[in-house]
Coordinates of C-alpha atoms and ligand atoms in Angstrom, one line a residue:
X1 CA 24.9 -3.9 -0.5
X2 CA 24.3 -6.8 2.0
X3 CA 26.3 -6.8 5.2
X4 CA 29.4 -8.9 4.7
X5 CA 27.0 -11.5 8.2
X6 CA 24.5 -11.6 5.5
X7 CA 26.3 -12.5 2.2
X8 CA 28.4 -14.9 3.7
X9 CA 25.1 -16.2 5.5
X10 CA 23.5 -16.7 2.4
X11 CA 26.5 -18.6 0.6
X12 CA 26.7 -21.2 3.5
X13 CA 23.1 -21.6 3.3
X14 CA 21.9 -21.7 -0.7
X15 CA 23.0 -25.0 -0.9
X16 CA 21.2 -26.0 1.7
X17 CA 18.1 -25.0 0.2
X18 CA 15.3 -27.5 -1.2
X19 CA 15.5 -27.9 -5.1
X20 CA 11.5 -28.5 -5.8
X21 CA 11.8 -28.9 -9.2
X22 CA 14.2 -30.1 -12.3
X23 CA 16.4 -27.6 -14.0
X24 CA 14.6 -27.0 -17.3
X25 CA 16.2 -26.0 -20.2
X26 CA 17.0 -22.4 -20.4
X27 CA 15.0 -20.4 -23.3
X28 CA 15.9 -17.1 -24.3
X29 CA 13.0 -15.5 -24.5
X30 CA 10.6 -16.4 -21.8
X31 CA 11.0 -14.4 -18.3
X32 CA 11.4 -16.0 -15.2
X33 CA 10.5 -13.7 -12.6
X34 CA 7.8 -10.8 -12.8
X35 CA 9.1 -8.1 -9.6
X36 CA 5.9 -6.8 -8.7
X37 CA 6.4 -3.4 -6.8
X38 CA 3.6 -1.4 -5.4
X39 CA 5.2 2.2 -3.6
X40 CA 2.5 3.4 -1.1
X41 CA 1.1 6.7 -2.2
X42 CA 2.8 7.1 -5.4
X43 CA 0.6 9.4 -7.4
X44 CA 0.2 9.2 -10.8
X45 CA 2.0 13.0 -11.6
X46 CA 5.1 11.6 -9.7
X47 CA 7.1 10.5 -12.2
X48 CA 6.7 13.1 -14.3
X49 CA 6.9 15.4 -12.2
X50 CA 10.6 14.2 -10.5
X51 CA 12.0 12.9 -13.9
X52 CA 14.6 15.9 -14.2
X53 CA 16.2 14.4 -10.8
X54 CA 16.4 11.0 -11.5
X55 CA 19.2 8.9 -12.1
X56 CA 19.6 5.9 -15.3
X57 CA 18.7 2.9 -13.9
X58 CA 15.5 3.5 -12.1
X59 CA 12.4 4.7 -12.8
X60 CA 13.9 7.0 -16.0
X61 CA 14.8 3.3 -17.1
X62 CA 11.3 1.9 -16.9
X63 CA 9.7 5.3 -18.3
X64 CA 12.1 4.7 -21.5
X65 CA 12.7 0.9 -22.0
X66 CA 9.3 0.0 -20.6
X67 CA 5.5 1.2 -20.9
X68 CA 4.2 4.4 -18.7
X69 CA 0.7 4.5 -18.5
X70 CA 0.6 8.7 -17.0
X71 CA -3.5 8.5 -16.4
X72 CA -4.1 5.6 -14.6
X73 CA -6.9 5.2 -12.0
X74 CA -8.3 2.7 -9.6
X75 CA -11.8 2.8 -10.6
X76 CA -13.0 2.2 -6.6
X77 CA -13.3 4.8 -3.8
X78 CA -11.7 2.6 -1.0
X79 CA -8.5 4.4 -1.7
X80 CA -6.3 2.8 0.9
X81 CA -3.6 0.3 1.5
X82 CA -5.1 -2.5 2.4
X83 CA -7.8 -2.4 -0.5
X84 CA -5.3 -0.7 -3.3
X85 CA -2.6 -3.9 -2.3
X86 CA -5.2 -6.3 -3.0
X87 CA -6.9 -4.6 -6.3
X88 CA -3.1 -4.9 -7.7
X89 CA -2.5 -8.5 -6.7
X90 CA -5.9 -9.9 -7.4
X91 CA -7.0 -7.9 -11.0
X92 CA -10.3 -6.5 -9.4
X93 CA -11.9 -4.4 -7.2
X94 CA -13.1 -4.2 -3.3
X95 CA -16.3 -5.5 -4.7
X96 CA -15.0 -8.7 -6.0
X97 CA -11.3 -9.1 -3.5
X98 CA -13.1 -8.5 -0.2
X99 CA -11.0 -5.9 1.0
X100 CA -13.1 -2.8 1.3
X101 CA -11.3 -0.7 4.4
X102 CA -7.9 -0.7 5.9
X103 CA -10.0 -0.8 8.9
X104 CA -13.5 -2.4 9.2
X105 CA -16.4 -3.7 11.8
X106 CA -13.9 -6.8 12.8
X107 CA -10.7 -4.9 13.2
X108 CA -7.7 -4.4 10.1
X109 CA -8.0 -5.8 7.3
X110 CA -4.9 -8.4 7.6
X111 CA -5.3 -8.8 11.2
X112 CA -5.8 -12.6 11.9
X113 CA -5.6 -13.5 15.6
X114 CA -5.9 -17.2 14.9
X115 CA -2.2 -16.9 13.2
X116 CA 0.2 -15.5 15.7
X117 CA 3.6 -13.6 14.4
X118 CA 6.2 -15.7 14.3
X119 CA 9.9 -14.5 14.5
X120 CA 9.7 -11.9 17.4
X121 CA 12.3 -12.6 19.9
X122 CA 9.3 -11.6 22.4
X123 CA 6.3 -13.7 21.1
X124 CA 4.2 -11.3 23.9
X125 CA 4.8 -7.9 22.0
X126 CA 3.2 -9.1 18.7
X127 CA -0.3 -10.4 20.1
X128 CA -2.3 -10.0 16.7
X129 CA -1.2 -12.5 13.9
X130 CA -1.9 -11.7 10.1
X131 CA -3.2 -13.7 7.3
X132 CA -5.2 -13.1 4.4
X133 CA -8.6 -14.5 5.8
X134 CA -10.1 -11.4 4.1
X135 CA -9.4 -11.9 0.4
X136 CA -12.3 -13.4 -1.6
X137 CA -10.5 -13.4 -5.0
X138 CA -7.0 -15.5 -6.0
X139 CA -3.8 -13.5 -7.0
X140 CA -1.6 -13.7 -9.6
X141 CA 0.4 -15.4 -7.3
X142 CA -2.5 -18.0 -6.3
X143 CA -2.8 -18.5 -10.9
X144 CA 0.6 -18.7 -11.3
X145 CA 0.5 -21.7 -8.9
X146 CA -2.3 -22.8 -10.5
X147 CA -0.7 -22.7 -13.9
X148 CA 2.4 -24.8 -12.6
X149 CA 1.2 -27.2 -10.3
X150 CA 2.3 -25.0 -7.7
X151 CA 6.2 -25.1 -9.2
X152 CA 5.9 -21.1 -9.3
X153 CA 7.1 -19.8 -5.8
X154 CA 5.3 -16.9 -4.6
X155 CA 7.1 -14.6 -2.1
X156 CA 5.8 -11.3 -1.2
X157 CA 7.3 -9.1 1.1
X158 CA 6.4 -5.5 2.6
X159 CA 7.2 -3.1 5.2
X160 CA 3.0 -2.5 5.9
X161 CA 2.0 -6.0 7.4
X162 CA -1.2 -5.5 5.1
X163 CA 0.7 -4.5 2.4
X164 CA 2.5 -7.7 2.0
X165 CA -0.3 -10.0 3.1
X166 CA -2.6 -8.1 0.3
X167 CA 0.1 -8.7 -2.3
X168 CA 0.9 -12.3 -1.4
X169 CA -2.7 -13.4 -2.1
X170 CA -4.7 -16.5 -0.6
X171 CA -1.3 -19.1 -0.6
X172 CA 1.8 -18.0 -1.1
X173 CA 5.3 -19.8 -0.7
X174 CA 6.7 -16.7 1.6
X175 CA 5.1 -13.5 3.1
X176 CA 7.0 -11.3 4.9
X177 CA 6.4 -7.8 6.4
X178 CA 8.1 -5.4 9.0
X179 CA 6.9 -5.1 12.7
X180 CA 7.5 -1.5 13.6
X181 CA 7.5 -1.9 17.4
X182 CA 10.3 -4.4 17.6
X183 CA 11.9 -3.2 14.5
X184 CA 12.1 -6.9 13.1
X185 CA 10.7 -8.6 10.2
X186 CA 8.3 -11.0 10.8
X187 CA 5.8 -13.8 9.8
X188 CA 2.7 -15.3 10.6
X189 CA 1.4 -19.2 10.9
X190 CA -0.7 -18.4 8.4
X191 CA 2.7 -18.6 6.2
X192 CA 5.2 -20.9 7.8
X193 CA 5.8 -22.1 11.5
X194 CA 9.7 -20.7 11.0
X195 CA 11.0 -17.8 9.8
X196 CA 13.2 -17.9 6.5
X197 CA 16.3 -17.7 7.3
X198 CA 17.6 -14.6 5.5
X199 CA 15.3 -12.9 7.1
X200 CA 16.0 -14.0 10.7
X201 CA 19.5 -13.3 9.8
X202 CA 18.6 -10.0 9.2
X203 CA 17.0 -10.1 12.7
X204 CA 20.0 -11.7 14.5
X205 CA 22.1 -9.0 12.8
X206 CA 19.7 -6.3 14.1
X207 CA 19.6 -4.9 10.2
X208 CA 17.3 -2.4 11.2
X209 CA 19.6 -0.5 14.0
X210 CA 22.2 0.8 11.2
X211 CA 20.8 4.2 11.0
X212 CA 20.2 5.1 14.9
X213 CA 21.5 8.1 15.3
X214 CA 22.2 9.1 12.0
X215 CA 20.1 12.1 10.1
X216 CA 18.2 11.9 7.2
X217 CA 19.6 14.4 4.7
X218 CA 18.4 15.4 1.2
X219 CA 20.0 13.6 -1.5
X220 CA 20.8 16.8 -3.6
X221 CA 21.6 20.4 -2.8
X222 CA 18.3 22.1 -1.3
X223 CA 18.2 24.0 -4.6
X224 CA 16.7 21.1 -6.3
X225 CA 13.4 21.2 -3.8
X226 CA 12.6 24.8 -5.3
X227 CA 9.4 23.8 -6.5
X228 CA 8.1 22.3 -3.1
X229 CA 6.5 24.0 -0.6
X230 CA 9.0 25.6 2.0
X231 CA 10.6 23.0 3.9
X232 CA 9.8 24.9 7.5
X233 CA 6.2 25.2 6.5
X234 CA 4.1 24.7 9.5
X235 CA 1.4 23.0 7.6
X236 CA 3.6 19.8 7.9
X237 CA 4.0 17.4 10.7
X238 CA 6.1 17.6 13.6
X239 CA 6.7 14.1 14.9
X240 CA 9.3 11.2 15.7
X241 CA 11.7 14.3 17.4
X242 CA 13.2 15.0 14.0
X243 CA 11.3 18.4 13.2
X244 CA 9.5 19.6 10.3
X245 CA 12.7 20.7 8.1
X246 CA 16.3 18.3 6.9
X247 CA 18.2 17.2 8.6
X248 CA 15.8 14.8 10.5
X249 CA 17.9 12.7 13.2
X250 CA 17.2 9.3 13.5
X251 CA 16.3 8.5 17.0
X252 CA 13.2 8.8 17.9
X253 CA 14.1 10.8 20.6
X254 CA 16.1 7.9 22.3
X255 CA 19.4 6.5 23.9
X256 CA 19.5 3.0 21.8
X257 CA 17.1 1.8 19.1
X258 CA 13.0 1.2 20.6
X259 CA 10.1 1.5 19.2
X260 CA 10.1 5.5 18.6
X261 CA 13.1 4.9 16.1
X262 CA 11.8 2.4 14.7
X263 CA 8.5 4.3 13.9
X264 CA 11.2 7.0 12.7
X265 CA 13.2 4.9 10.6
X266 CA 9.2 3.8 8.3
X267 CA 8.9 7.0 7.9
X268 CA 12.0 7.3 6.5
X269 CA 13.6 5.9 3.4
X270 CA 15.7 4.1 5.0
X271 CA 13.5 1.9 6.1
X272 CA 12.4 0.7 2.3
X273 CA 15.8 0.5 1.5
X274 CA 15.9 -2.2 4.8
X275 CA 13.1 -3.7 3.0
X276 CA 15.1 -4.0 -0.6
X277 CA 18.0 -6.0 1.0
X278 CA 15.5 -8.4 2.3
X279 CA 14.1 -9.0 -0.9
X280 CA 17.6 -9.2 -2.8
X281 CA 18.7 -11.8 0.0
X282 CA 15.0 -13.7 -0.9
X283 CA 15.9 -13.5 -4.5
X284 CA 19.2 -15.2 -3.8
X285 CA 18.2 -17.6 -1.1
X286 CA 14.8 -18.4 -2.2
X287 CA 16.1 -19.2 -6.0
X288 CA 13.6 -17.1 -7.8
X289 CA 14.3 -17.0 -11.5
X290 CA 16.6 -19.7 -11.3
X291 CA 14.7 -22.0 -14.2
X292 CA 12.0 -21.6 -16.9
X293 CA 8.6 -21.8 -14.0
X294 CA 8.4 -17.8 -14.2
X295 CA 8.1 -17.0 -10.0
X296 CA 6.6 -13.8 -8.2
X297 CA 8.2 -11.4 -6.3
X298 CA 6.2 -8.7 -4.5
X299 CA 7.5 -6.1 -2.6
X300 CA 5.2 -3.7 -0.7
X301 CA 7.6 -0.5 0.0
X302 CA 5.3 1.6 2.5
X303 CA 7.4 4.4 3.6
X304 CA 6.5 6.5 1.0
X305 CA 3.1 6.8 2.5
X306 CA 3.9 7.2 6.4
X307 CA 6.5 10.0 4.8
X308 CA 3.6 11.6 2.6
X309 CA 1.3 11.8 5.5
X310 CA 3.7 13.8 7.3
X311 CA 4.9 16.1 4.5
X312 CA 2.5 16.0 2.2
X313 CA 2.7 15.7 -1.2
X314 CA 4.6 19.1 -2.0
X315 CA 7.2 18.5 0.4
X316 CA 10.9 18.3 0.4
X317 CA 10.5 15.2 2.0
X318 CA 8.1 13.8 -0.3
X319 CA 10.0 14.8 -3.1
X320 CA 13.4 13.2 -1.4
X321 CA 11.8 10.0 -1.0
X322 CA 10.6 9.8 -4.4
X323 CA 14.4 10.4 -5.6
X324 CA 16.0 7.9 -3.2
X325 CA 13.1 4.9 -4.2
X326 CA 14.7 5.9 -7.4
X327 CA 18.1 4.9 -6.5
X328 CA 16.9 2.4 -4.5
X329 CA 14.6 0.6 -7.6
X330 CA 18.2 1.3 -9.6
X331 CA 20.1 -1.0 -7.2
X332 CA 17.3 -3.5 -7.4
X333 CA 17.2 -3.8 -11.2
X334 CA 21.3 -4.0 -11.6
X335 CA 20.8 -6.7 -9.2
X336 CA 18.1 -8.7 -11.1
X337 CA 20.5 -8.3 -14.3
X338 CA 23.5 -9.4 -12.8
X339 CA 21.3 -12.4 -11.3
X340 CA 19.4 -13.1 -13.6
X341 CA 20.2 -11.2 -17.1
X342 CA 18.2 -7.9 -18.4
X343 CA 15.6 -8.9 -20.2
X344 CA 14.6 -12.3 -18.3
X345 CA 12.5 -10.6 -15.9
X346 CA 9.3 -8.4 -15.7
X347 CA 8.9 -5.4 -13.7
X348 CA 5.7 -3.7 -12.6
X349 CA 5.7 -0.3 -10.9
X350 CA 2.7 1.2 -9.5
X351 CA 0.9 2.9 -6.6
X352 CA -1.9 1.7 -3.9
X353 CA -3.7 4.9 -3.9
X354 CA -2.7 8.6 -4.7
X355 CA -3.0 11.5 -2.0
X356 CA -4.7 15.0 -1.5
X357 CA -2.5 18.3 -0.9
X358 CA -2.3 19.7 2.1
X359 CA -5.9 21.3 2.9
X360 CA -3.5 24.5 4.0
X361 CA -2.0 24.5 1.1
X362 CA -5.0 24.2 -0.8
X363 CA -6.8 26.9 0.8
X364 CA -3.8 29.2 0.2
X365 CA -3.9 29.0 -3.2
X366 CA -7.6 30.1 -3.1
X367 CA -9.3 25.9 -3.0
X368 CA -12.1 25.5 -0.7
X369 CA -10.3 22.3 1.7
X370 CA -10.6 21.4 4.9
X371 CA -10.5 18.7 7.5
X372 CA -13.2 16.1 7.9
X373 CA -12.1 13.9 11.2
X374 CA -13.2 10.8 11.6
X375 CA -13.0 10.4 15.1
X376 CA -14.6 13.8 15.5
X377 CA -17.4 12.8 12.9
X378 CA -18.1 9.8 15.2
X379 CA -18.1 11.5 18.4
X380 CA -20.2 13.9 17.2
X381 CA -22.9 11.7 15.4
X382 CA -23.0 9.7 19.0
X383 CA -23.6 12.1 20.6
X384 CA -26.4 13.3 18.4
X385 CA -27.8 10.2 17.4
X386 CA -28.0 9.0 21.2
X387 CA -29.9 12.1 21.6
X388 CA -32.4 12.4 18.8
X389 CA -32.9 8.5 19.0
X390 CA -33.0 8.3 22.6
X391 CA -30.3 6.3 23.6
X392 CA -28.9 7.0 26.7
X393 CA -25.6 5.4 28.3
X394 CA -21.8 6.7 27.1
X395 CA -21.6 3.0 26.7
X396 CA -24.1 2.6 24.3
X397 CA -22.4 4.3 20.8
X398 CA -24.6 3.4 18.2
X399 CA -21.3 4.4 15.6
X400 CA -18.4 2.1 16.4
X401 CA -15.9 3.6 13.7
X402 CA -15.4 6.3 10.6
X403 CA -12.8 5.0 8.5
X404 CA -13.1 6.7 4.8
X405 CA -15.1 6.4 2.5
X406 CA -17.1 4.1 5.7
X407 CA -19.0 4.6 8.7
X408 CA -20.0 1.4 10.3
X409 CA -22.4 1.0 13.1
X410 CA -22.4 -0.7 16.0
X411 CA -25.1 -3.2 15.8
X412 CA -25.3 -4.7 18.9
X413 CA -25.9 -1.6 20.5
X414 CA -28.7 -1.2 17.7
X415 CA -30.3 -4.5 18.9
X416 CA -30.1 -4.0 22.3
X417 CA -32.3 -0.8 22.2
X418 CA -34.4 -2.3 19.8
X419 CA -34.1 0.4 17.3
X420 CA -34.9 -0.2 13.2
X421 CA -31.4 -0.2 12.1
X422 CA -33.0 1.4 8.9
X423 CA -34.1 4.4 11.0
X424 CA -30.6 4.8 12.2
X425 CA -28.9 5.0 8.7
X426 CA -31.6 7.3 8.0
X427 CA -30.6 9.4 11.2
X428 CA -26.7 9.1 10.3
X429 CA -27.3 10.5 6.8
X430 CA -29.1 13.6 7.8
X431 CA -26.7 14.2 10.4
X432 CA -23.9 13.5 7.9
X433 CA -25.2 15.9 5.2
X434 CA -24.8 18.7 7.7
X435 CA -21.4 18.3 8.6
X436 CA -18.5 20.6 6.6
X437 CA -17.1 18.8 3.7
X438 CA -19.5 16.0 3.4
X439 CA -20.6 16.1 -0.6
X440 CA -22.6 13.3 -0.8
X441 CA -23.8 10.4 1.6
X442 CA -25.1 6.8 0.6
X443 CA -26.8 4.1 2.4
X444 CA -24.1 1.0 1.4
X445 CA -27.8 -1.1 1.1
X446 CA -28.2 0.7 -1.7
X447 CA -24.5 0.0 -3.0
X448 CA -25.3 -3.7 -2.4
X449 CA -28.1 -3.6 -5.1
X450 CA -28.1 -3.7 -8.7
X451 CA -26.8 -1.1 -10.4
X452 CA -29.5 2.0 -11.1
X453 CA -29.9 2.6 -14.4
X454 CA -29.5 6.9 -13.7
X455 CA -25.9 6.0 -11.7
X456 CA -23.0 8.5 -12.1
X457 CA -19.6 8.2 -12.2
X458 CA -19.5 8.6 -8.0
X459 CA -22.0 5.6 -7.9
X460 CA -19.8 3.4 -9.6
X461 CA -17.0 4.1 -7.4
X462 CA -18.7 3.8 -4.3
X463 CA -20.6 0.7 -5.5
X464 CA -16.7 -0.8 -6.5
X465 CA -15.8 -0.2 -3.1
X466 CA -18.4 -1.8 -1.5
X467 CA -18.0 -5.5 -0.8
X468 CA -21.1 -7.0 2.4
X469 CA -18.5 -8.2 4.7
X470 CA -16.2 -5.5 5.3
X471 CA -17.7 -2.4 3.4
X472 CA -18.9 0.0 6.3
X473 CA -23.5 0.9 7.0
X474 CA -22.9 4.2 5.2
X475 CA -20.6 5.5 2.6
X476 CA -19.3 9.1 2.7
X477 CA -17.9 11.1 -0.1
X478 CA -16.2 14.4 1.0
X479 CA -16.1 17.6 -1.5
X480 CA -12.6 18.4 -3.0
X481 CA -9.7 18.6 -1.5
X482 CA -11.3 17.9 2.1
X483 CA -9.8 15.6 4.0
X484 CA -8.9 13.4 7.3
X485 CA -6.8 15.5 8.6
X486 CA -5.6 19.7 9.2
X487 CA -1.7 19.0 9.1
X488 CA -1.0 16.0 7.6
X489 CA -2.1 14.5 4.4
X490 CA -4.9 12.0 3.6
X491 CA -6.2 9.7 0.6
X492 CA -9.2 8.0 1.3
X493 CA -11.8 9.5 -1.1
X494 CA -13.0 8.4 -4.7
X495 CA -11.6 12.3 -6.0
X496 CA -8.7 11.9 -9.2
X497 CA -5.7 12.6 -6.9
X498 CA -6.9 9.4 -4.5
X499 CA -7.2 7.4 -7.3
X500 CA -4.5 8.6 -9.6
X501 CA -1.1 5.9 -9.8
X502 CA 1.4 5.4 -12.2
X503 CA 1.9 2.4 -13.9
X504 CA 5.6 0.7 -15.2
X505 CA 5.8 -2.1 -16.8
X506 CA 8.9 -3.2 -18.2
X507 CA 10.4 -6.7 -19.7
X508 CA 10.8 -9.4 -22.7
X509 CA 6.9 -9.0 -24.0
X510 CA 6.3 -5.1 -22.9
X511 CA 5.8 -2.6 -26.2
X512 CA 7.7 0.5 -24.6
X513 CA 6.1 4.1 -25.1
X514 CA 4.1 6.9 -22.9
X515 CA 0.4 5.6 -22.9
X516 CA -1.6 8.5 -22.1
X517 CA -5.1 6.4 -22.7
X518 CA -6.5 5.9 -20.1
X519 CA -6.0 3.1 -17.5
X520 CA -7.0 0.8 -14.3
X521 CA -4.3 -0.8 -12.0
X522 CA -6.9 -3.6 -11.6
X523 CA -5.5 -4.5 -15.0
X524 CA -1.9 -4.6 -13.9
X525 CA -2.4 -8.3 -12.9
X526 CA -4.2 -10.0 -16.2
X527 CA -1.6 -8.5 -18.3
X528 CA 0.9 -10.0 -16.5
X529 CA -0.6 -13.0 -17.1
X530 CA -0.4 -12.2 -20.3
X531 CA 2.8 -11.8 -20.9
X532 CA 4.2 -15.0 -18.9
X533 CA 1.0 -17.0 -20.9
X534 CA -0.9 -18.5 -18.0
X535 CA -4.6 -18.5 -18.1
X536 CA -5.7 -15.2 -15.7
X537 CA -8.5 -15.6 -12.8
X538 CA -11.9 -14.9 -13.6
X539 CA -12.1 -11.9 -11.6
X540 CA -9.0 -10.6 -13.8
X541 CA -10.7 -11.2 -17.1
X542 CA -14.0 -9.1 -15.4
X543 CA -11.3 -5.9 -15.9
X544 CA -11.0 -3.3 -18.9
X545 CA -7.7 -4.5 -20.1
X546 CA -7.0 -1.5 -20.8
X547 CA -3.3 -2.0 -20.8
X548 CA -3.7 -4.4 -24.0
X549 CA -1.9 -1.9 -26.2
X550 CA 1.2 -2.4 -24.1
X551 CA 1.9 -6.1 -25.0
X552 CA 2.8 -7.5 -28.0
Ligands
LIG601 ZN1 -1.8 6.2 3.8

């Protein structure tokens, strides 16, 4: 529920806000708003996996009433937020969107100083803006506009700021995401010179401070976590001064609600829930699904991923998470039918990327994993590389960042010393190939070019990923179960489990059933096209449409 500030807010305010466009006449069958909702890190066997613990109304209700695709899979290697955000909104891949790292040469990937935040109360704290200056491909939300002479509204909201830029696309009405450090939710001028104003109510109201001090419990008695990994297991993570094992206290080890809380509370699931109100409030104040123009709502809910990295995968925590989104998605769709009627809306459920166990847990179980750092890898490579290729200076690091599957250079330090940048890829691969759990290293000049006619299944990954302005020098692809990190969990990699998501897809239009063919989120967004009957962007159509079964 809203607070009581909020609601009544909203009711004083709704009439205040701009009608755009006639009333058309209502018909029964078309929908009027597709929900587009991408959970960070949901993995493909999640589902599954939790359904014996979930309630009616949420994801049991889209697995029943709706279409479950069980083996879908990005078909890209850049398995991360910021590029698996964009391959859902736009209908292609790294290659085509843009978006090829979380992280690249020019700093992250919705990171857009010439667009300041707007709606800090401290306009110093927020000193990089967002916008989606990266994305080379349109949206559904940019054809949908396209289709309606822009009477569609597009708002896309998320707790990740590129999670919510990503899903937005190039021009959305709205985009809104959460700025952790002040614990408000934000915009940029890229969007709008003012905040909405459900969402500064939500600041005023300090929304966010509800749960200081309280303790994050599991939903249901600890016998229901049996099959997870033991809660105490000192494989996980021990930040935020809430421990490894329930209850975890909300406080971030503070007196009154700061930034450590705050960084507490998106790592709870609390913080989506936060996130859910917003979007129920933009629903209502925004008027989406009010007439026949079908509109876009996107909603980015990232604390599943900043929990997962923690816990892992096999956690209690993980596993809690999963249950509450469920409740959580529940509330949501009761909402949407009490607003706007079952069966006039679409909803689409899917992941950003998957995740890899553990590497503890893997090697208990008798896997070869282990931890490939980046920032190690980098150091280490400098400090080689300056050696074999005679660079001296600690200024001079001819690698200026490792961000999986990537490893850009620093070319100006290249320049300066004159060196063939070739020879330095050259020297980064060899080096590369001897560190522990690289598999296999490729030039990204070679991903650039046309596809070889011998390319493997890896190739085409890689080469997906790979776009020339934000895809790293060199591409790196680890063994199995290797990853970023020794005690926390990491995605990042082109391996099943990266690339694994679910996808839900429910509404007037969608043929229900368990699809266990095989399919690619990059479809996710030409088939709802389909359904609402707008003509899909170019890059879409490029996709398998392999989700064609589900529509009728
Ligand atoms: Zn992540």
């Amino acid at each position: 529920m809203m607070p009581a500030c909020l609601s009544l807010f909203l009711l004083c305010t709704t009439a205040h806000a701009q009608a755009t466009r006639p009333a058309a006449a209502s018909s029964p069958s078309r929908p009027r708003l597709i929900v587009l909702i991408v959970v960070d890190q949901l993995r493909g066997d999640f589902p599954d996996r939790y359904a014996a613990h979930f309630g009616e109304g949420g994801f049991r209700r889209l697995m029943r009433e709706g279409a479950h695709f069980v083996s879908a899979h990005f078909s890209h290697a850049a398995t991360a937020t910021g590029p698996g955000h964009a391959c859902v909104a736009c209908g292609c891949n790294p290659r085509e969107h843009g978006v090829a790292a979380n992280r690249d040469g020019d700093g992250e990937c919705s990171e857009d100083p010439k667009h300041p935040l707007v709606g800090l109360d401290d306009p110093r704290r927020g000193a990089s803006g967002g916008g989606p200056h990266r994305l080379q491909a349109p949206a559904l939300g940019d054809v949908m506009k396209l289709a309606t002479a822009g009477q569609a509204r597009v708002v896309s909201l998320g707790l990740k700021r590129r999670g919510a830029i990503m899903l937005g696309g190039l021009r959305p009405d709205t985009a809104i995401w959460w700025h952790t450090s002040s614990g408000r939710f934000v915009t940029s001028t890229a969007y709008a010179t003012q905040l909405s104003e459900y969402a500064a109510a939500m600041n005023a109201a300090r929304a966010a401070d509800r749960w200081f001090g309280r303790a994050w419990e599991r939903l249901l008695p600890p016998e229901a976590y049996r099959a997870c990994v033991p809660d105490d297991d000192p494989a996980e993570a021990d930040a935020h001064h809430w421990g490894r094992a329930f209850p975890h206290p909300l406080t971030g080890g503070l007196k009154s609600p700061g930034e450590g809380y705050y960084a507490a509370l998106l790592a709870s699931p609390f913080a989506n829930e936060l996130l859910l109100e917003l979007a129920r409030a933009a629903v209502e104040y925004e008027k989406l699904g009010q007439d026949d123009v079908c509109d876009l709502l996107c909603i980015a809910l990232s604390s599943n991923d900043v929990c997962g990295h923690l816990f892992g995968p096999d956690s209690h925590e993980v596993m809690d998470i999963t249950l509450r989104t469920d409740r959580q998605l529940a509330e949501l769709f009761s909402f949407l039918d009490a607003r706007l009627g079952a069966g006039r809306y679409i909803a689409a459920v899917t992941g950003d990327h998957g995740v890899a166990p553990i590497a503890a847990h893997s090697r208990a179980h008798g896997l070869d994993a282990g931890c490939f750092s980046e920032d190690d890898a980098a150091r280490a490579l400098n400090v080689s590389l300056q050696q074999s290729l005679d660079v001296t200076g600690p200024r001079a690091p001819l690698v200026k960042l490792v961000e999986l599957p990537w490893l850009f250079l620093e070319h100006e330090t290249i320049r300066r010393a004159e060196l063939s940048p070739q020879r330095v890829v050259d020297a980064c691969v060899d080096e590369l190939m001897k560190m522990k759990g690289v598999a296999w290293v490729v030039p990204a000049a070679r991903l650039a070019g046309p596809l070889p006619a011998d390319a493997d299944e890896r190739f085409h990954l890689a080469r997906e990923a790979y776009h020339p302005r934000t895809a790293g020098d060199i591409y790196i692809g680890l063994r199995h179960y290797w990853q970023e990190s020794e005690n926390t969990a990491g995605h990042g990699t082109a391996h099943a489990y990266d690339r694994h998501v679910p996808i839900l897809l429910y509404g007037p239009g969608v043929r229900a059933g368990r699809y266990a063919t095989e399919a690619d989120p990059i479809d996710i967004a030409v088939t709802l096209a389909r359904l609402i009957g707008i003509q899909p962007a170019p890059t879409m159509v490029r996709a398998r449409n392999s989700m064609a079964t589900a529509v009728e």
